[in-house]
Short mmCIF file of N, CA, C and O in Angstrom, two decimals:
data_model
loop_
_atom_site.label_atom_id
_atom_site.label_comp_id
_atom_site.label_asym_id
_atom_site.label_seq_id
_atom_site.Cartn_x
_atom_site.Cartn_y
_atom_site.Cartn_z
N MET A 6 85.38 107.02 90.85
CA MET A 6 85.95 106.07 91.79
C MET A 6 86.26 106.78 93.11
O MET A 6 86.60 107.95 93.13
N ALA A 7 86.17 106.03 94.19
CA ALA A 7 86.48 106.57 95.52
C ALA A 7 87.97 106.82 95.66
O ALA A 7 88.78 106.40 94.83
N ASP A 8 88.34 107.50 96.74
CA ASP A 8 89.74 107.79 97.00
C ASP A 8 90.56 106.51 97.04
O ASP A 8 90.09 105.45 97.46
N LYS A 9 91.83 106.65 96.62
CA LYS A 9 92.77 105.52 96.66
C LYS A 9 92.94 105.06 98.11
O LYS A 9 92.87 105.85 99.04
N LEU A 10 93.19 103.77 98.28
CA LEU A 10 93.46 103.20 99.59
C LEU A 10 94.90 102.72 99.59
O LEU A 10 95.24 101.74 98.92
N ASN A 11 95.76 103.43 100.30
CA ASN A 11 97.18 103.11 100.37
C ASN A 11 97.52 102.66 101.79
O ASN A 11 97.44 103.46 102.72
N LEU A 12 97.89 101.40 101.93
CA LEU A 12 98.26 100.85 103.23
C LEU A 12 99.63 100.20 103.13
O LEU A 12 100.05 99.79 102.06
N SER A 13 100.30 100.09 104.26
CA SER A 13 101.60 99.39 104.29
C SER A 13 101.35 97.89 104.20
O SER A 13 100.24 97.41 104.46
N ASN A 14 102.40 97.14 103.86
CA ASN A 14 102.28 95.69 103.84
C ASN A 14 101.86 95.14 105.20
O ASN A 14 101.09 94.19 105.29
N GLU A 15 102.35 95.75 106.26
CA GLU A 15 101.98 95.33 107.62
C GLU A 15 100.48 95.52 107.84
O GLU A 15 99.81 94.64 108.40
N GLU A 16 99.94 96.67 107.40
CA GLU A 16 98.50 96.90 107.55
C GLU A 16 97.69 95.93 106.70
O GLU A 16 96.66 95.41 107.15
N TRP A 17 98.15 95.65 105.47
CA TRP A 17 97.46 94.69 104.62
C TRP A 17 97.46 93.31 105.26
O TRP A 17 96.45 92.60 105.22
N ARG A 18 98.58 92.89 105.84
CA ARG A 18 98.66 91.56 106.47
C ARG A 18 97.64 91.42 107.60
O ARG A 18 97.11 90.33 107.83
N LYS A 19 97.36 92.50 108.31
CA LYS A 19 96.38 92.47 109.40
C LYS A 19 94.95 92.36 108.87
O LYS A 19 94.09 91.79 109.52
N ARG A 20 94.70 92.90 107.69
CA ARG A 20 93.34 92.96 107.14
C ARG A 20 92.97 91.77 106.26
O ARG A 20 91.79 91.45 106.12
N LEU A 21 93.96 91.14 105.64
CA LEU A 21 93.70 90.08 104.66
C LEU A 21 94.07 88.71 105.21
O LEU A 21 94.92 88.60 106.08
N THR A 22 93.43 87.68 104.66
CA THR A 22 93.85 86.31 104.97
C THR A 22 95.21 86.08 104.30
O THR A 22 95.59 86.82 103.38
N PRO A 23 95.96 85.07 104.72
CA PRO A 23 97.23 84.79 104.05
C PRO A 23 97.07 84.57 102.54
O PRO A 23 97.91 85.03 101.76
N GLU A 24 96.01 83.89 102.12
CA GLU A 24 95.78 83.65 100.70
C GLU A 24 95.48 84.94 99.96
O GLU A 24 96.00 85.17 98.85
N GLU A 25 94.64 85.80 100.55
CA GLU A 25 94.33 87.09 99.93
C GLU A 25 95.59 87.94 99.81
O GLU A 25 95.82 88.56 98.78
N PHE A 26 96.41 87.96 100.86
CA PHE A 26 97.64 88.75 100.83
C PHE A 26 98.57 88.25 99.73
O PHE A 26 99.13 89.04 98.97
N GLN A 27 98.72 86.93 99.61
CA GLN A 27 99.62 86.36 98.61
C GLN A 27 99.19 86.75 97.19
O GLN A 27 100.03 87.07 96.36
N VAL A 28 97.91 86.74 96.91
CA VAL A 28 97.43 87.09 95.56
C VAL A 28 97.38 88.61 95.38
O VAL A 28 97.99 89.15 94.45
N LEU A 29 96.68 89.31 96.26
CA LEU A 29 96.47 90.75 96.08
C LEU A 29 97.74 91.58 96.22
O LEU A 29 97.95 92.51 95.45
N ARG A 30 98.58 91.26 97.18
CA ARG A 30 99.74 92.12 97.46
C ARG A 30 101.04 91.58 96.89
O ARG A 30 101.97 92.33 96.66
N GLN A 31 101.12 90.25 96.67
CA GLN A 31 102.36 89.65 96.16
C GLN A 31 102.21 89.13 94.74
O GLN A 31 103.07 88.39 94.27
N HIS A 32 101.10 89.45 94.10
CA HIS A 32 100.85 89.11 92.69
C HIS A 32 100.84 87.61 92.45
O HIS A 32 101.28 87.12 91.42
N GLY A 33 100.31 86.86 93.41
CA GLY A 33 100.21 85.42 93.28
C GLY A 33 99.03 84.99 92.43
O GLY A 33 98.25 85.82 91.95
N THR A 34 98.87 83.69 92.27
CA THR A 34 97.77 83.12 91.51
C THR A 34 97.27 81.88 92.23
O THR A 34 98.08 81.05 92.66
N GLU A 35 95.96 81.76 92.36
CA GLU A 35 95.41 80.54 92.94
C GLU A 35 95.48 79.41 91.90
O GLU A 35 95.57 79.67 90.70
N TYR A 36 95.47 78.18 92.36
CA TYR A 36 95.54 77.04 91.45
C TYR A 36 94.29 77.01 90.58
O TYR A 36 93.18 77.27 91.06
N PRO A 37 94.43 76.68 89.29
CA PRO A 37 93.25 76.59 88.43
C PRO A 37 92.27 75.56 88.97
O PRO A 37 92.67 74.52 89.48
N GLY A 38 91.00 75.91 88.91
CA GLY A 38 89.95 75.02 89.37
C GLY A 38 89.70 75.06 90.86
O GLY A 38 88.81 74.38 91.35
N SER A 39 90.46 75.87 91.60
CA SER A 39 90.33 75.88 93.06
C SER A 39 89.47 77.03 93.59
O SER A 39 89.10 77.04 94.75
N GLY A 40 89.13 77.99 92.75
CA GLY A 40 88.43 79.19 93.21
C GLY A 40 86.97 78.97 93.53
O GLY A 40 86.28 78.19 92.87
N CYS A 41 86.48 79.67 94.54
CA CYS A 41 85.10 79.52 94.98
C CYS A 41 84.08 80.10 94.01
O CYS A 41 82.89 79.79 94.11
N PHE A 42 84.49 80.93 93.06
CA PHE A 42 83.54 81.55 92.15
C PHE A 42 83.43 80.85 90.79
O PHE A 42 82.73 81.31 89.90
N LEU A 43 84.09 79.72 90.64
CA LEU A 43 83.94 78.95 89.40
C LEU A 43 82.52 78.40 89.34
O LEU A 43 82.03 77.81 90.30
N GLY A 44 81.86 78.59 88.23
CA GLY A 44 80.52 78.02 88.04
C GLY A 44 79.40 78.74 88.74
O GLY A 44 78.25 78.33 88.62
N THR A 45 79.68 79.79 89.50
CA THR A 45 78.60 80.50 90.18
C THR A 45 77.88 81.44 89.21
O THR A 45 78.49 81.97 88.29
N LYS A 46 76.59 81.61 89.43
CA LYS A 46 75.79 82.46 88.56
C LYS A 46 74.89 83.39 89.38
O LYS A 46 73.93 83.94 88.86
N THR A 47 75.18 83.58 90.64
CA THR A 47 74.36 84.40 91.52
C THR A 47 74.42 85.87 91.11
O THR A 47 75.51 86.42 90.97
N PRO A 48 73.27 86.51 90.89
CA PRO A 48 73.27 87.93 90.52
C PRO A 48 73.93 88.79 91.59
O PRO A 48 73.86 88.49 92.79
N GLY A 49 74.58 89.85 91.16
CA GLY A 49 75.22 90.76 92.09
C GLY A 49 76.45 91.39 91.49
O GLY A 49 76.60 91.46 90.27
N THR A 50 77.34 91.83 92.37
CA THR A 50 78.56 92.53 91.97
C THR A 50 79.75 91.88 92.63
O THR A 50 79.72 91.56 93.82
N TYR A 51 80.81 91.69 91.86
CA TYR A 51 82.07 91.21 92.40
C TYR A 51 82.91 92.43 92.76
O TYR A 51 83.07 93.34 91.94
N VAL A 52 83.41 92.46 93.99
CA VAL A 52 84.19 93.58 94.49
C VAL A 52 85.58 93.10 94.89
O VAL A 52 85.80 91.90 95.12
N CYS A 53 86.52 94.01 94.98
CA CYS A 53 87.88 93.70 95.42
C CYS A 53 87.85 93.20 96.86
O CYS A 53 87.23 93.82 97.73
N ALA A 54 88.53 92.08 97.13
CA ALA A 54 88.60 91.53 98.48
C ALA A 54 89.40 92.42 99.42
O ALA A 54 89.28 92.31 100.63
N GLY A 55 90.21 93.31 98.87
CA GLY A 55 91.01 94.19 99.71
C GLY A 55 90.30 95.46 100.14
O GLY A 55 90.48 95.93 101.25
N CYS A 56 89.48 96.03 99.24
CA CYS A 56 88.91 97.33 99.55
C CYS A 56 87.42 97.47 99.21
O CYS A 56 86.83 98.51 99.43
N ASN A 57 86.81 96.43 98.65
CA ASN A 57 85.39 96.42 98.25
C ASN A 57 85.08 97.31 97.06
O ASN A 57 83.92 97.63 96.81
N ASN A 58 86.09 97.71 96.30
CA ASN A 58 85.86 98.49 95.09
C ASN A 58 85.06 97.62 94.11
O ASN A 58 85.47 96.50 93.81
N PRO A 59 83.93 98.09 93.57
CA PRO A 59 83.16 97.31 92.61
C PRO A 59 83.96 97.07 91.33
O PRO A 59 84.51 98.00 90.74
N LEU A 60 84.01 95.80 90.90
CA LEU A 60 84.84 95.41 89.76
C LEU A 60 84.03 94.91 88.57
O LEU A 60 84.24 95.35 87.45
N PHE A 61 83.14 93.93 88.81
CA PHE A 61 82.41 93.26 87.73
C PHE A 61 80.97 92.99 88.13
O PHE A 61 80.71 92.65 89.29
N LYS A 62 80.04 93.09 87.18
CA LYS A 62 78.67 92.64 87.38
C LYS A 62 78.63 91.15 87.10
O LYS A 62 79.29 90.66 86.17
N ALA A 63 77.84 90.41 87.87
CA ALA A 63 77.75 88.96 87.68
C ALA A 63 77.29 88.60 86.27
O ALA A 63 77.69 87.57 85.74
N GLY A 64 76.49 89.44 85.64
CA GLY A 64 75.98 89.16 84.30
C GLY A 64 77.04 89.15 83.22
O GLY A 64 76.78 88.69 82.10
N THR A 65 78.25 89.63 83.51
CA THR A 65 79.33 89.62 82.52
C THR A 65 80.27 88.43 82.71
O THR A 65 81.24 88.28 81.99
N LYS A 66 79.95 87.58 83.69
CA LYS A 66 80.76 86.39 83.98
C LYS A 66 80.41 85.29 82.98
O LYS A 66 79.26 85.12 82.61
N PHE A 67 81.42 84.53 82.56
CA PHE A 67 81.19 83.42 81.65
C PHE A 67 82.14 82.27 81.94
O PHE A 67 83.16 82.47 82.62
N GLU A 68 81.81 81.09 81.48
CA GLU A 68 82.65 79.92 81.68
C GLU A 68 83.68 79.87 80.57
O GLU A 68 83.36 79.61 79.41
N SER A 69 84.93 80.11 80.92
CA SER A 69 86.00 80.16 79.92
C SER A 69 86.71 78.82 79.74
O SER A 69 87.46 78.65 78.78
N GLY A 70 86.53 77.91 80.69
CA GLY A 70 87.23 76.64 80.62
C GLY A 70 88.68 76.71 81.07
O GLY A 70 89.42 75.74 80.93
N THR A 71 89.08 77.85 81.64
CA THR A 71 90.48 78.03 82.05
C THR A 71 90.76 77.60 83.48
O THR A 71 91.91 77.42 83.86
N GLY A 72 89.71 77.48 84.29
CA GLY A 72 89.90 77.16 85.71
C GLY A 72 89.86 78.37 86.61
O GLY A 72 90.05 78.25 87.82
N TRP A 73 89.60 79.56 86.04
CA TRP A 73 89.45 80.78 86.81
C TRP A 73 88.17 81.48 86.38
O TRP A 73 87.76 81.38 85.21
N PRO A 74 87.51 82.21 87.30
CA PRO A 74 86.33 82.96 86.90
C PRO A 74 86.72 84.02 85.87
O PRO A 74 87.76 84.67 86.00
N SER A 75 85.90 84.16 84.84
CA SER A 75 86.20 85.08 83.75
C SER A 75 85.02 86.00 83.47
O SER A 75 83.87 85.60 83.61
N PHE A 76 85.34 87.21 83.05
CA PHE A 76 84.35 88.24 82.78
C PHE A 76 84.66 88.90 81.44
O PHE A 76 85.82 88.97 81.04
N THR A 77 83.62 89.41 80.77
CA THR A 77 83.83 90.06 79.47
C THR A 77 84.17 91.53 79.60
O THR A 77 84.74 92.11 78.68
N GLN A 78 83.79 92.14 80.73
CA GLN A 78 84.07 93.57 80.89
C GLN A 78 84.03 93.96 82.36
O GLN A 78 83.40 93.29 83.17
N THR A 79 84.67 95.07 82.67
CA THR A 79 84.68 95.59 84.02
C THR A 79 83.38 96.37 84.26
O THR A 79 82.67 96.73 83.32
N LEU A 80 83.10 96.65 85.51
CA LEU A 80 81.89 97.39 85.86
C LEU A 80 81.92 98.80 85.29
O LEU A 80 80.94 99.30 84.77
N SER A 81 83.09 99.45 85.38
CA SER A 81 83.25 100.78 84.81
C SER A 81 84.69 100.95 84.34
O SER A 81 85.56 100.15 84.69
N GLU A 82 84.93 102.00 83.59
CA GLU A 82 86.28 102.24 83.07
C GLU A 82 87.31 102.46 84.17
O GLU A 82 88.49 102.21 83.97
N ASP A 83 86.86 102.96 85.32
CA ASP A 83 87.82 103.24 86.39
C ASP A 83 87.78 102.19 87.52
O ASP A 83 88.25 102.44 88.61
N SER A 84 87.24 101.00 87.24
CA SER A 84 87.24 99.93 88.24
C SER A 84 88.62 99.29 88.41
O SER A 84 88.99 98.89 89.51
N VAL A 85 89.34 99.15 87.29
CA VAL A 85 90.64 98.48 87.32
C VAL A 85 91.67 99.30 86.55
O VAL A 85 91.33 100.19 85.78
N THR A 86 92.92 98.95 86.78
CA THR A 86 94.01 99.46 85.95
C THR A 86 94.66 98.25 85.28
O THR A 86 94.63 97.14 85.81
N GLU A 87 95.21 98.49 84.11
CA GLU A 87 95.87 97.42 83.36
C GLU A 87 97.34 97.79 83.17
O GLU A 87 97.66 98.91 82.81
N ILE A 88 98.21 96.81 83.45
CA ILE A 88 99.65 97.04 83.44
C ILE A 88 100.33 95.92 82.64
O ILE A 88 100.01 94.75 82.81
N ARG A 89 101.27 96.30 81.79
CA ARG A 89 102.03 95.31 81.02
C ARG A 89 102.82 94.42 81.99
O ARG A 89 103.52 94.92 82.87
N ASP A 90 102.71 93.12 81.81
CA ASP A 90 103.35 92.14 82.69
C ASP A 90 104.23 91.23 81.84
O ASP A 90 103.74 90.52 80.96
N VAL A 91 105.52 91.28 82.08
CA VAL A 91 106.46 90.44 81.32
C VAL A 91 107.10 89.38 82.22
O VAL A 91 108.15 88.83 81.89
N SER A 92 106.45 89.03 83.32
CA SER A 92 106.98 88.01 84.22
C SER A 92 106.77 86.61 83.66
O SER A 92 105.95 86.40 82.77
N HIS A 93 107.51 85.67 84.16
CA HIS A 93 107.40 84.24 83.82
C HIS A 93 107.59 83.97 82.33
O HIS A 93 107.01 83.03 81.78
N GLY A 94 108.37 84.81 81.64
CA GLY A 94 108.66 84.59 80.24
C GLY A 94 107.50 84.83 79.29
O GLY A 94 107.52 84.36 78.16
N MET A 95 106.47 85.53 79.76
CA MET A 95 105.28 85.81 78.94
C MET A 95 105.04 87.31 78.86
O MET A 95 105.51 88.06 79.71
N ILE A 96 104.30 87.72 77.87
CA ILE A 96 103.85 89.10 77.77
C ILE A 96 102.34 89.07 77.96
O ILE A 96 101.62 88.48 77.14
N ARG A 97 101.88 89.65 79.07
CA ARG A 97 100.46 89.66 79.40
C ARG A 97 100.07 91.04 79.90
O ARG A 97 100.92 91.90 80.08
N THR A 98 98.78 91.21 80.13
CA THR A 98 98.28 92.45 80.72
C THR A 98 97.70 92.12 82.09
O THR A 98 96.70 91.41 82.21
N GLU A 99 98.37 92.61 83.12
CA GLU A 99 97.92 92.41 84.50
C GLU A 99 96.75 93.33 84.79
O GLU A 99 96.71 94.47 84.32
N VAL A 100 95.80 92.85 85.60
CA VAL A 100 94.66 93.64 86.02
C VAL A 100 94.77 93.86 87.52
O VAL A 100 94.92 92.91 88.29
N ARG A 101 94.71 95.13 87.92
CA ARG A 101 94.78 95.50 89.34
C ARG A 101 93.56 96.34 89.72
O ARG A 101 92.99 97.04 88.88
N CYS A 102 93.19 96.28 90.97
CA CYS A 102 92.12 97.14 91.48
C CYS A 102 92.60 98.58 91.37
O CYS A 102 93.70 98.92 91.80
N ALA A 103 91.76 99.43 90.80
CA ALA A 103 92.14 100.83 90.62
C ALA A 103 92.19 101.58 91.94
O ALA A 103 92.85 102.61 92.04
N ARG A 104 91.53 101.08 92.96
CA ARG A 104 91.48 101.79 94.24
C ARG A 104 92.64 101.41 95.16
O ARG A 104 93.26 102.28 95.77
N CYS A 105 92.95 100.12 95.30
CA CYS A 105 93.99 99.71 96.26
C CYS A 105 95.21 99.08 95.59
O CYS A 105 96.15 98.69 96.28
N ASP A 106 95.20 98.98 94.27
CA ASP A 106 96.32 98.45 93.50
C ASP A 106 96.54 96.95 93.74
O ASP A 106 97.61 96.43 93.48
N GLY A 107 95.53 96.25 94.24
CA GLY A 107 95.64 94.82 94.46
C GLY A 107 95.61 94.04 93.15
O GLY A 107 94.84 94.35 92.25
N HIS A 108 96.46 93.02 93.06
CA HIS A 108 96.51 92.14 91.88
C HIS A 108 95.25 91.29 91.84
O HIS A 108 94.92 90.59 92.80
N LEU A 109 94.55 91.32 90.69
CA LEU A 109 93.32 90.56 90.53
C LEU A 109 93.50 89.38 89.58
O LEU A 109 92.92 88.33 89.76
N GLY A 110 94.28 89.57 88.53
CA GLY A 110 94.48 88.54 87.52
C GLY A 110 95.03 89.17 86.25
O GLY A 110 95.82 90.11 86.32
N HIS A 111 94.58 88.67 85.09
CA HIS A 111 95.06 89.17 83.79
C HIS A 111 93.89 89.27 82.82
O HIS A 111 92.87 88.60 83.00
N VAL A 112 94.06 90.08 81.79
CA VAL A 112 93.05 90.18 80.73
C VAL A 112 93.69 89.73 79.42
O VAL A 112 94.85 90.02 79.16
N PHE A 113 92.90 88.98 78.65
CA PHE A 113 93.37 88.42 77.38
C PHE A 113 92.38 88.77 76.27
O PHE A 113 91.18 88.89 76.51
N PRO A 114 92.86 88.88 75.03
CA PRO A 114 92.00 89.27 73.91
C PRO A 114 91.32 88.08 73.22
O PRO A 114 91.15 88.06 72.01
N ASP A 115 90.92 87.07 74.01
CA ASP A 115 90.32 85.87 73.42
C ASP A 115 88.95 85.55 74.02
O ASP A 115 88.52 84.40 74.06
N GLY A 116 88.24 86.57 74.48
CA GLY A 116 86.94 86.37 75.09
C GLY A 116 85.80 86.43 74.08
O GLY A 116 86.01 86.73 72.91
N PRO A 117 84.60 86.18 74.55
CA PRO A 117 83.43 86.20 73.67
C PRO A 117 82.93 87.62 73.42
O PRO A 117 83.38 88.57 74.08
N PRO A 118 81.99 87.78 72.50
CA PRO A 118 81.35 89.09 72.30
C PRO A 118 80.65 89.50 73.59
O PRO A 118 80.33 88.63 74.40
N PRO A 119 80.40 90.73 73.86
CA PRO A 119 80.56 91.83 72.91
C PRO A 119 81.94 92.47 72.91
O PRO A 119 82.27 93.22 72.00
N THR A 120 82.81 92.15 73.88
CA THR A 120 84.09 92.85 73.98
C THR A 120 85.26 92.08 73.36
O THR A 120 86.27 92.68 73.02
N GLY A 121 85.15 90.77 73.29
CA GLY A 121 86.28 89.95 72.84
C GLY A 121 87.36 89.82 73.89
O GLY A 121 88.44 89.31 73.62
N LEU A 122 87.07 90.27 75.12
CA LEU A 122 88.05 90.22 76.21
C LEU A 122 87.69 89.13 77.20
O LEU A 122 86.53 88.77 77.37
N ARG A 123 88.73 88.61 77.87
CA ARG A 123 88.55 87.64 78.94
C ARG A 123 89.33 88.12 80.16
O ARG A 123 90.54 88.01 80.22
N TYR A 124 88.61 88.71 81.10
CA TYR A 124 89.21 89.12 82.36
C TYR A 124 89.26 87.86 83.23
O TYR A 124 88.25 87.41 83.74
N CYS A 125 90.44 87.29 83.35
CA CYS A 125 90.67 86.03 84.04
C CYS A 125 91.12 86.36 85.46
O CYS A 125 92.27 86.78 85.67
N MET A 126 90.23 86.19 86.45
CA MET A 126 90.46 86.69 87.79
C MET A 126 90.67 85.57 88.81
O MET A 126 90.22 84.44 88.61
N ASN A 127 91.34 85.89 89.89
CA ASN A 127 91.49 84.99 91.02
C ASN A 127 90.28 85.16 91.94
O ASN A 127 89.96 86.27 92.35
N SER A 128 89.61 84.05 92.26
CA SER A 128 88.46 84.13 93.17
C SER A 128 88.84 84.76 94.51
O SER A 128 88.09 85.55 95.07
N VAL A 129 90.01 84.39 95.02
CA VAL A 129 90.44 84.88 96.34
C VAL A 129 90.64 86.40 96.35
O VAL A 129 90.60 87.02 97.40
N ALA A 130 90.78 87.01 95.19
CA ALA A 130 90.98 88.46 95.10
C ALA A 130 89.66 89.23 95.09
O ALA A 130 89.65 90.45 95.07
N MET A 131 88.53 88.48 95.11
CA MET A 131 87.22 89.13 95.02
C MET A 131 86.27 88.61 96.09
O MET A 131 86.47 87.55 96.66
N LYS A 132 85.22 89.39 96.31
CA LYS A 132 84.08 88.98 97.13
C LYS A 132 82.84 89.24 96.28
O LYS A 132 82.85 90.10 95.40
N HIS A 133 81.78 88.50 96.57
CA HIS A 133 80.52 88.67 95.85
C HIS A 133 79.52 89.38 96.76
O HIS A 133 79.31 88.97 97.90
N VAL A 134 78.93 90.45 96.25
CA VAL A 134 77.88 91.17 96.97
C VAL A 134 76.58 90.89 96.24
O VAL A 134 76.45 91.23 95.05
N PRO A 135 75.62 90.24 96.91
CA PRO A 135 74.36 89.90 96.24
C PRO A 135 73.63 91.14 95.72
O PRO A 135 73.72 92.22 96.30
N GLU A 136 72.90 90.94 94.62
CA GLU A 136 72.13 92.03 94.02
C GLU A 136 71.21 92.65 95.07
O GLU A 136 70.56 91.96 95.84
N GLY A 137 71.19 93.98 95.11
CA GLY A 137 70.35 94.71 96.05
C GLY A 137 71.01 95.00 97.39
O GLY A 137 70.48 95.77 98.19
N SER A 138 72.15 94.38 97.68
CA SER A 138 72.86 94.63 98.93
C SER A 138 73.79 95.83 98.77
O SER A 138 74.35 96.03 97.69
N PRO A 139 73.96 96.60 99.84
CA PRO A 139 74.85 97.77 99.73
C PRO A 139 76.32 97.34 99.65
O PRO A 139 76.70 96.30 100.18
N ILE A 140 77.10 98.16 98.97
CA ILE A 140 78.55 97.94 98.87
C ILE A 140 79.22 99.05 99.66
O ILE A 140 79.09 100.22 99.33
N GLU A 141 79.88 98.67 100.74
CA GLU A 141 80.56 99.63 101.58
C GLU A 141 82.06 99.51 101.38
O GLU A 141 82.64 98.46 101.60
N LEU A 142 82.67 100.59 100.93
CA LEU A 142 84.11 100.60 100.69
C LEU A 142 84.88 100.51 102.00
O LEU A 142 84.46 101.08 103.01
N VAL A 143 85.99 99.78 101.99
CA VAL A 143 86.87 99.68 103.13
C VAL A 143 87.62 101.01 103.26
O VAL A 143 88.08 101.57 102.26
N ARG A 144 87.71 101.50 104.45
CA ARG A 144 88.44 102.76 104.72
C ARG A 144 89.75 102.47 105.43
O ARG A 144 89.91 101.43 106.04
N ALA A 145 90.65 103.44 105.38
CA ALA A 145 91.98 103.27 105.99
C ALA A 145 91.93 103.14 107.49
O ALA A 145 91.07 103.22 108.19
#
């Protein structure tokens, strides 16, 4: 993985849309069914909207019926970090970008084979890079 990207909240506010800031930096969630990546099947790579860190291959995306784009596995072991989340009276596993620590969504143990995992992500926290296009990491 590339070097960590550590920016102040003020710097993040300048770089992100208000919606991206609310999800990535304030651990928000977009409304179910509202994300732009629901139902998409375009080949390529999903990257972090904050830093362009590669997160998921499009081929691991599946329709979970939850209202959020879901994936069976991350692109690599060091694409994301997982953190115990006990907010809102629930026990869940939060998924963050390993490079910029942006909140992406949560992972649940109820996905399909081969992993049995469901990485339930916010569309606003990601961008899609079409297959064959270069991925350029955001720098400080």
